Short mmCIF file of C-alpha atoms in Angstrom, two decimals:
data_model
loop_
_atom_site.label_atom_id
_atom_site.label_comp_id
_atom_site.label_asym_id
_atom_site.label_seq_id
_atom_site.Cartn_x
_atom_site.Cartn_y
_atom_site.Cartn_z
CA UNK A 79 -12.25 -8.50 2.45
CA UNK A 80 -12.31 -11.80 0.58
CA UNK A 81 -14.22 -14.80 1.89
CA UNK A 82 -10.92 -16.44 2.72
CA UNK A 83 -9.79 -13.39 4.70
CA UNK A 84 -13.10 -13.25 6.54
CA UNK A 85 -12.72 -16.90 7.58
CA UNK A 86 -9.16 -16.29 8.77
CA UNK A 87 -10.27 -13.28 10.82
CA UNK A 88 -13.46 -14.81 12.25
CA UNK A 89 -12.40 -14.35 15.89
CA UNK A 90 -11.99 -10.61 15.32
CA UNK A 91 -15.67 -10.16 14.47
CA UNK A 92 -16.58 -11.55 17.91
CA UNK A 93 -14.80 -8.69 19.69
CA UNK A 94 -16.64 -5.92 21.47
CA UNK A 95 -17.17 -2.57 19.76
CA UNK A 96 -14.49 -0.77 21.78
CA UNK A 97 -11.77 -3.22 20.72
CA UNK A 98 -12.94 -3.13 17.11
CA UNK A 99 -12.89 0.68 17.13
CA UNK A 100 -9.35 0.64 18.51
CA UNK A 101 -8.27 -1.84 15.85
CA UNK A 102 -9.77 0.33 13.10
CA UNK A 103 -8.11 3.49 14.44
CA UNK A 104 -4.73 1.78 14.78
CA UNK A 105 -5.04 0.34 11.27
CA UNK A 106 -5.61 3.85 9.91
CA UNK A 107 -2.64 5.19 11.88
CA UNK A 108 -0.45 2.33 10.65
CA UNK A 109 -1.38 2.98 7.03
CA UNK A 110 -0.72 6.72 7.42
CA UNK A 111 2.63 6.00 9.10
CA UNK A 112 3.98 3.28 6.81
CA UNK A 113 2.11 3.95 3.55
CA UNK A 114 0.62 0.47 3.24
CA UNK A 115 -2.00 -1.67 4.95
CA UNK A 116 -1.29 -3.51 8.18
CA UNK A 117 -0.78 -7.13 7.25
CA UNK A 118 -0.72 -9.86 9.85
CA UNK A 119 -1.49 -13.58 9.94
CA UNK A 120 -4.77 -13.32 11.83
CA UNK A 121 -5.98 -16.93 11.81
CA UNK A 122 -6.90 -18.02 15.33
CA UNK A 123 -6.06 -14.67 16.88
CA UNK A 124 -8.47 -12.48 18.78
CA UNK A 125 -8.97 -8.78 18.12
CA UNK A 126 -7.19 -8.06 21.40
CA UNK A 127 -4.15 -10.03 20.23
CA UNK A 128 -4.13 -8.20 16.90
CA UNK A 129 -4.33 -4.83 18.66
CA UNK A 130 -1.33 -5.78 20.82
CA UNK A 131 0.69 -6.87 17.79
CA UNK A 132 -0.23 -3.70 15.93
CA UNK A 133 0.80 -1.50 18.86
CA UNK A 134 4.19 -3.24 19.03
CA UNK A 135 4.72 -2.92 15.30
CA UNK A 136 3.92 0.81 15.33
CA UNK A 137 7.28 1.41 17.05
CA UNK A 138 9.23 -0.18 14.19
CA UNK A 139 11.05 1.77 11.54
CA UNK A 140 9.96 1.46 7.92
CA UNK A 141 12.58 -1.12 6.92
CA UNK A 142 11.73 -3.40 9.83
CA UNK A 143 8.05 -3.06 9.10
CA UNK A 144 8.44 -3.93 5.42
CA UNK A 145 10.30 -7.07 6.52
CA UNK A 146 7.50 -7.90 8.97
CA UNK A 147 4.91 -7.37 6.25
CA UNK A 148 6.71 -9.78 3.91
CA UNK A 149 7.02 -12.38 6.68
CA UNK A 150 3.33 -12.11 7.54
CA UNK A 151 2.39 -12.40 3.86
CA UNK A 152 4.48 -15.57 3.64
CA UNK A 153 2.62 -17.02 6.66
CA UNK A 154 -0.74 -16.20 5.08
CA UNK A 155 0.28 -17.70 1.74
CA UNK A 156 1.63 -20.88 3.32
CA UNK A 157 -1.54 -21.31 5.40
CA UNK A 158 -3.77 -20.87 2.35
CA UNK A 159 -1.73 -23.28 0.25
CA UNK A 160 -1.85 -25.90 2.99
CA UNK A 161 -5.62 -25.53 3.19
CA UNK A 162 -6.00 -25.60 -0.57
CA UNK A 163 -3.90 -28.70 -1.13
CA UNK A 164 -4.22 -30.35 2.28
CA UNK A 165 -0.53 -31.13 2.10
CA UNK A 166 1.87 -30.67 4.98
CA UNK A 167 4.77 -30.50 2.51
CA UNK A 168 3.71 -27.10 1.12
#
């Protein structure tokens, strides 16, 4: 995980071990199901919130999930560009 990713996911590291274990297990299941990593805009979200989102997304079909992955990547990219340039017009 890059330093930028770690900063964006800081609230996750504060979660208890049970929630973190569930998140890890669901991530592995997601990757096995869809063939790619679970990507979500995590900034400001707790581990519990990310688990809930992941559980909902597990019921999607592959096409829907690829669309979700692209949308989440766009959110991450926009957030990082705004932070890099400090410009609301990004």
